[in-house]
mmCIF file of C-alpha atoms in Angstrom:
data_model
loop_
_atom_site.group_PDB
_atom_site.id
_atom_site.type_symbol
_atom_site.label_atom_id
_atom_site.label_comp_id
_atom_site.label_asym_id
_atom_site.label_seq_id
_atom_site.Cartn_x
_atom_site.Cartn_y
_atom_site.Cartn_z
ATOM 1 C CA UNK Y 1 53.904 -34.523 90.608
ATOM 2 C CA UNK Y 2 53.120 -32.827 87.331
ATOM 3 C CA UNK Y 3 53.126 -29.020 87.475
ATOM 4 C CA UNK Y 4 51.859 -27.032 84.504
ATOM 5 C CA UNK Y 5 52.457 -23.294 84.026
ATOM 6 C CA UNK Y 6 49.567 -21.024 83.078
ATOM 7 C CA UNK Y 7 49.973 -19.185 79.767
ATOM 8 C CA UNK Y 8 48.546 -15.697 80.395
ATOM 9 C CA UNK Y 9 48.074 -15.162 76.650
ATOM 10 C CA UNK Y 10 45.543 -17.998 76.449
ATOM 11 C CA UNK Y 11 42.023 -16.631 76.328
ATOM 12 C CA UNK Y 12 39.667 -19.332 77.540
ATOM 13 C CA UNK Y 13 36.140 -18.087 76.885
ATOM 14 C CA UNK Y 14 33.153 -20.407 76.881
ATOM 15 C CA UNK Y 15 29.477 -19.733 76.143
ATOM 16 C CA UNK Y 16 27.471 -18.865 79.241
ATOM 17 C CA UNK Y 17 23.848 -19.974 79.038
ATOM 18 C CA UNK Y 18 21.279 -17.581 80.472
ATOM 19 C CA UNK Y 19 19.089 -20.301 82.003
ATOM 20 C CA UNK Y 20 20.108 -22.480 84.892
ATOM 21 C CA UNK Y 21 19.828 -26.236 84.462
ATOM 22 C CA UNK Y 22 18.050 -28.296 87.085
ATOM 23 C CA UNK Y 23 19.923 -31.050 88.883
ATOM 24 C CA UNK Y 24 16.558 -32.479 89.945
ATOM 25 C CA UNK Y 25 13.469 -32.860 87.783
ATOM 26 C CA UNK Y 26 14.196 -32.093 84.107
ATOM 27 C CA UNK Y 27 12.943 -28.779 82.723
ATOM 28 C CA UNK Y 28 12.391 -27.660 79.126
ATOM 29 C CA UNK Y 29 15.666 -26.788 77.392
ATOM 30 C CA UNK Y 30 16.455 -23.227 76.358
ATOM 31 C CA UNK Y 31 19.699 -22.779 74.493
ATOM 32 C CA UNK Y 32 19.925 -18.966 74.665
ATOM 33 C CA UNK Y 33 23.565 -17.922 75.129
ATOM 34 C CA UNK Y 34 23.901 -14.878 77.401
ATOM 35 C CA UNK Y 35 27.509 -14.157 76.515
ATOM 36 C CA UNK Y 36 31.019 -15.475 76.949
ATOM 37 C CA UNK Y 37 32.558 -16.367 80.276
ATOM 38 C CA UNK Y 38 36.332 -15.833 80.441
ATOM 39 C CA UNK Y 39 37.667 -18.592 82.693
ATOM 40 C CA UNK Y 40 41.034 -16.853 83.097
ATOM 41 C CA UNK Y 41 39.330 -13.840 84.689
ATOM 42 C CA UNK Y 42 37.267 -16.006 87.043
ATOM 43 C CA UNK Y 43 39.797 -18.681 87.998
ATOM 44 C CA UNK Y 44 43.250 -17.193 87.408
ATOM 45 C CA UNK Y 45 43.540 -13.573 88.545
ATOM 46 C CA UNK Y 46 47.361 -13.749 88.805
ATOM 47 C CA UNK Y 47 48.590 -15.904 85.884
ATOM 48 C CA UNK Y 48 52.284 -15.196 86.471
ATOM 49 C CA UNK Y 49 52.126 -16.943 89.857
ATOM 50 C CA UNK Y 50 49.499 -19.581 89.073
ATOM 51 C CA UNK Y 51 50.133 -23.215 88.214
ATOM 52 C CA UNK Y 52 48.048 -26.312 87.466
ATOM 53 C CA UNK Y 53 48.753 -29.501 89.405
ATOM 54 C CA UNK Y 54 47.164 -32.934 89.017
ATOM 55 C CA UNK Y 55 46.146 -34.420 92.353
ATOM 56 C CA UNK Y 56 47.389 -37.856 93.299
ATOM 57 C CA UNK Y 57 46.208 -40.146 96.098
ATOM 58 C CA UNK Y 58 43.210 -40.107 98.426
ATOM 59 C CA UNK Y 59 44.333 -38.103 101.467
ATOM 60 C CA UNK Y 60 42.148 -35.094 100.529
ATOM 61 C CA UNK Y 61 38.956 -36.913 99.461
ATOM 62 C CA UNK Y 62 37.075 -35.406 102.420
ATOM 63 C CA UNK Y 63 37.187 -31.946 100.812
ATOM 64 C CA UNK Y 64 36.403 -33.192 97.315
ATOM 65 C CA UNK Y 65 39.956 -33.449 95.950
ATOM 66 C CA UNK Y 66 40.317 -36.806 94.199
ATOM 67 C CA UNK Y 67 42.964 -38.648 92.214
ATOM 68 C CA UNK Y 68 43.341 -36.957 88.824
ATOM 69 C CA UNK Y 69 41.622 -33.685 89.752
ATOM 70 C CA UNK Y 70 43.244 -30.551 88.387
ATOM 71 C CA UNK Y 71 44.185 -28.039 91.086
ATOM 72 C CA UNK Y 72 44.721 -24.346 90.434
ATOM 73 C CA UNK Y 73 47.509 -23.208 92.770
ATOM 74 C CA UNK Y 74 48.595 -19.611 93.373
ATOM 75 C CA UNK Y 75 52.126 -19.140 94.705
ATOM 76 C CA UNK Y 76 51.616 -15.430 95.455
ATOM 77 C CA UNK Y 77 49.050 -15.997 98.225
ATOM 78 C CA UNK Y 78 50.351 -16.074 101.790
ATOM 79 C CA UNK Y 79 49.024 -19.270 103.340
ATOM 80 C CA UNK Y 80 46.691 -18.898 106.317
ATOM 81 C CA UNK Y 81 45.175 -21.223 108.889
ATOM 82 C CA UNK Y 82 42.773 -23.804 107.434
ATOM 83 C CA UNK Y 83 43.687 -23.245 103.771
ATOM 84 C CA UNK Y 84 44.455 -26.135 101.433
ATOM 85 C CA UNK Y 85 48.097 -25.819 100.416
ATOM 86 C CA UNK Y 86 50.773 -27.448 98.340
ATOM 87 C CA UNK Y 87 53.664 -27.895 100.751
ATOM 88 C CA UNK Y 88 57.181 -29.266 100.487
ATOM 89 C CA UNK Y 89 58.462 -31.415 103.350
ATOM 90 C CA UNK Y 90 62.047 -32.627 103.012
ATOM 91 C CA UNK Y 91 61.939 -32.225 99.199
ATOM 92 C CA UNK Y 92 58.586 -34.051 98.856
ATOM 93 C CA UNK Y 93 55.404 -32.328 97.627
ATOM 94 C CA UNK Y 94 52.106 -32.887 99.426
ATOM 95 C CA UNK Y 95 48.620 -31.351 99.376
ATOM 96 C CA UNK Y 96 47.063 -30.873 102.820
ATOM 97 C CA UNK Y 97 45.113 -28.429 104.990
ATOM 98 C CA UNK Y 98 47.416 -26.025 106.877
ATOM 99 C CA UNK Y 99 46.449 -25.929 110.564
ATOM 100 C CA UNK Y 100 47.951 -23.706 113.260
ATOM 101 C CA UNK Y 101 47.396 -24.892 116.849
ATOM 102 C CA UNK Y 102 49.640 -22.578 118.813
ATOM 103 C CA UNK Y 103 52.494 -23.232 119.190
ATOM 104 C CA UNK Y 104 52.403 -26.074 116.651
ATOM 105 C CA UNK Y 105 51.796 -26.283 112.906
ATOM 106 C CA UNK Y 106 50.215 -29.290 111.210
ATOM 107 C CA UNK Y 107 49.429 -30.499 107.709
ATOM 108 C CA UNK Y 108 46.012 -32.098 108.075
ATOM 109 C CA UNK Y 109 44.805 -34.751 105.622
ATOM 110 C CA UNK Y 110 41.083 -34.859 104.883
ATOM 111 C CA UNK Y 111 40.752 -38.631 105.078
ATOM 112 C CA UNK Y 112 40.567 -40.487 108.430
ATOM 113 C CA UNK Y 113 42.939 -43.159 107.067
ATOM 114 C CA UNK Y 114 45.814 -40.672 107.464
ATOM 115 C CA UNK Y 115 47.266 -38.861 110.471
ATOM 116 C CA UNK Y 116 48.178 -35.171 110.627
ATOM 117 C CA UNK Y 117 51.809 -34.303 109.983
ATOM 118 C CA UNK Y 118 53.288 -32.140 112.715
ATOM 119 C CA UNK Y 119 55.828 -29.709 111.323
ATOM 120 C CA UNK Y 120 58.967 -29.744 113.450
ATOM 121 C CA UNK Y 121 62.099 -27.554 113.342
ATOM 122 C CA UNK Y 122 64.109 -30.524 112.024
ATOM 123 C CA UNK Y 123 62.020 -30.657 108.847
ATOM 124 C CA UNK Y 124 62.822 -28.754 105.700
ATOM 125 C CA UNK Y 125 59.325 -27.294 105.246
ATOM 126 C CA UNK Y 126 57.705 -24.528 103.278
ATOM 127 C CA UNK Y 127 54.376 -23.777 101.657
ATOM 128 C CA UNK Y 128 54.772 -23.804 97.863
ATOM 129 C CA UNK Y 129 51.324 -22.368 97.066
ATOM 130 C CA UNK Y 130 47.652 -22.143 98.010
ATOM 131 C CA UNK Y 131 44.991 -24.183 96.219
ATOM 132 C CA UNK Y 132 42.386 -21.729 94.920
ATOM 133 C CA UNK Y 133 40.174 -24.004 92.777
ATOM 134 C CA UNK Y 134 39.666 -27.680 91.994
ATOM 135 C CA UNK Y 135 38.524 -28.966 88.617
ATOM 136 C CA UNK Y 136 37.023 -32.307 89.524
ATOM 137 C CA UNK Y 137 37.393 -35.348 87.308
ATOM 138 C CA UNK Y 138 39.785 -33.726 84.838
ATOM 139 C CA UNK Y 139 42.024 -36.750 84.282
ATOM 140 C CA UNK Y 140 39.165 -39.253 84.082
ATOM 141 C CA UNK Y 141 37.416 -37.405 81.264
ATOM 142 C CA UNK Y 142 40.595 -36.430 79.438
ATOM 143 C CA UNK Y 143 41.843 -40.034 79.200
ATOM 144 C CA UNK Y 144 38.603 -41.700 78.018
#
């Protein structure tokens, strides 16, 4: 698993267009720029505890996380029921939904091909961070 650290000194600002663009029937184009949108402010409120991780595999396809997607993960957030987390089980990283069904804890995949992982006392388990955003298709576009 590739983990990238966020550089809080990077200022990622992109033009924000005033008009919305239709996903249906095309509309006349208007290229008026309303201002700049700072992606760090919107996506990375705590840069010192935020990391980027490339997703691997298909166990989370049901929630729109696909092979090669870029995940923004915040280690400072305390994981809660039903959140998508990066967890470590016996020294192995995995991305799953954290589910509490008292008195048990599970890591739930979002693909019916895979079964939930019940967390038992014998396992070396902890939540590494909480997935806050997904940038879909990152690897596919970056490698073409």
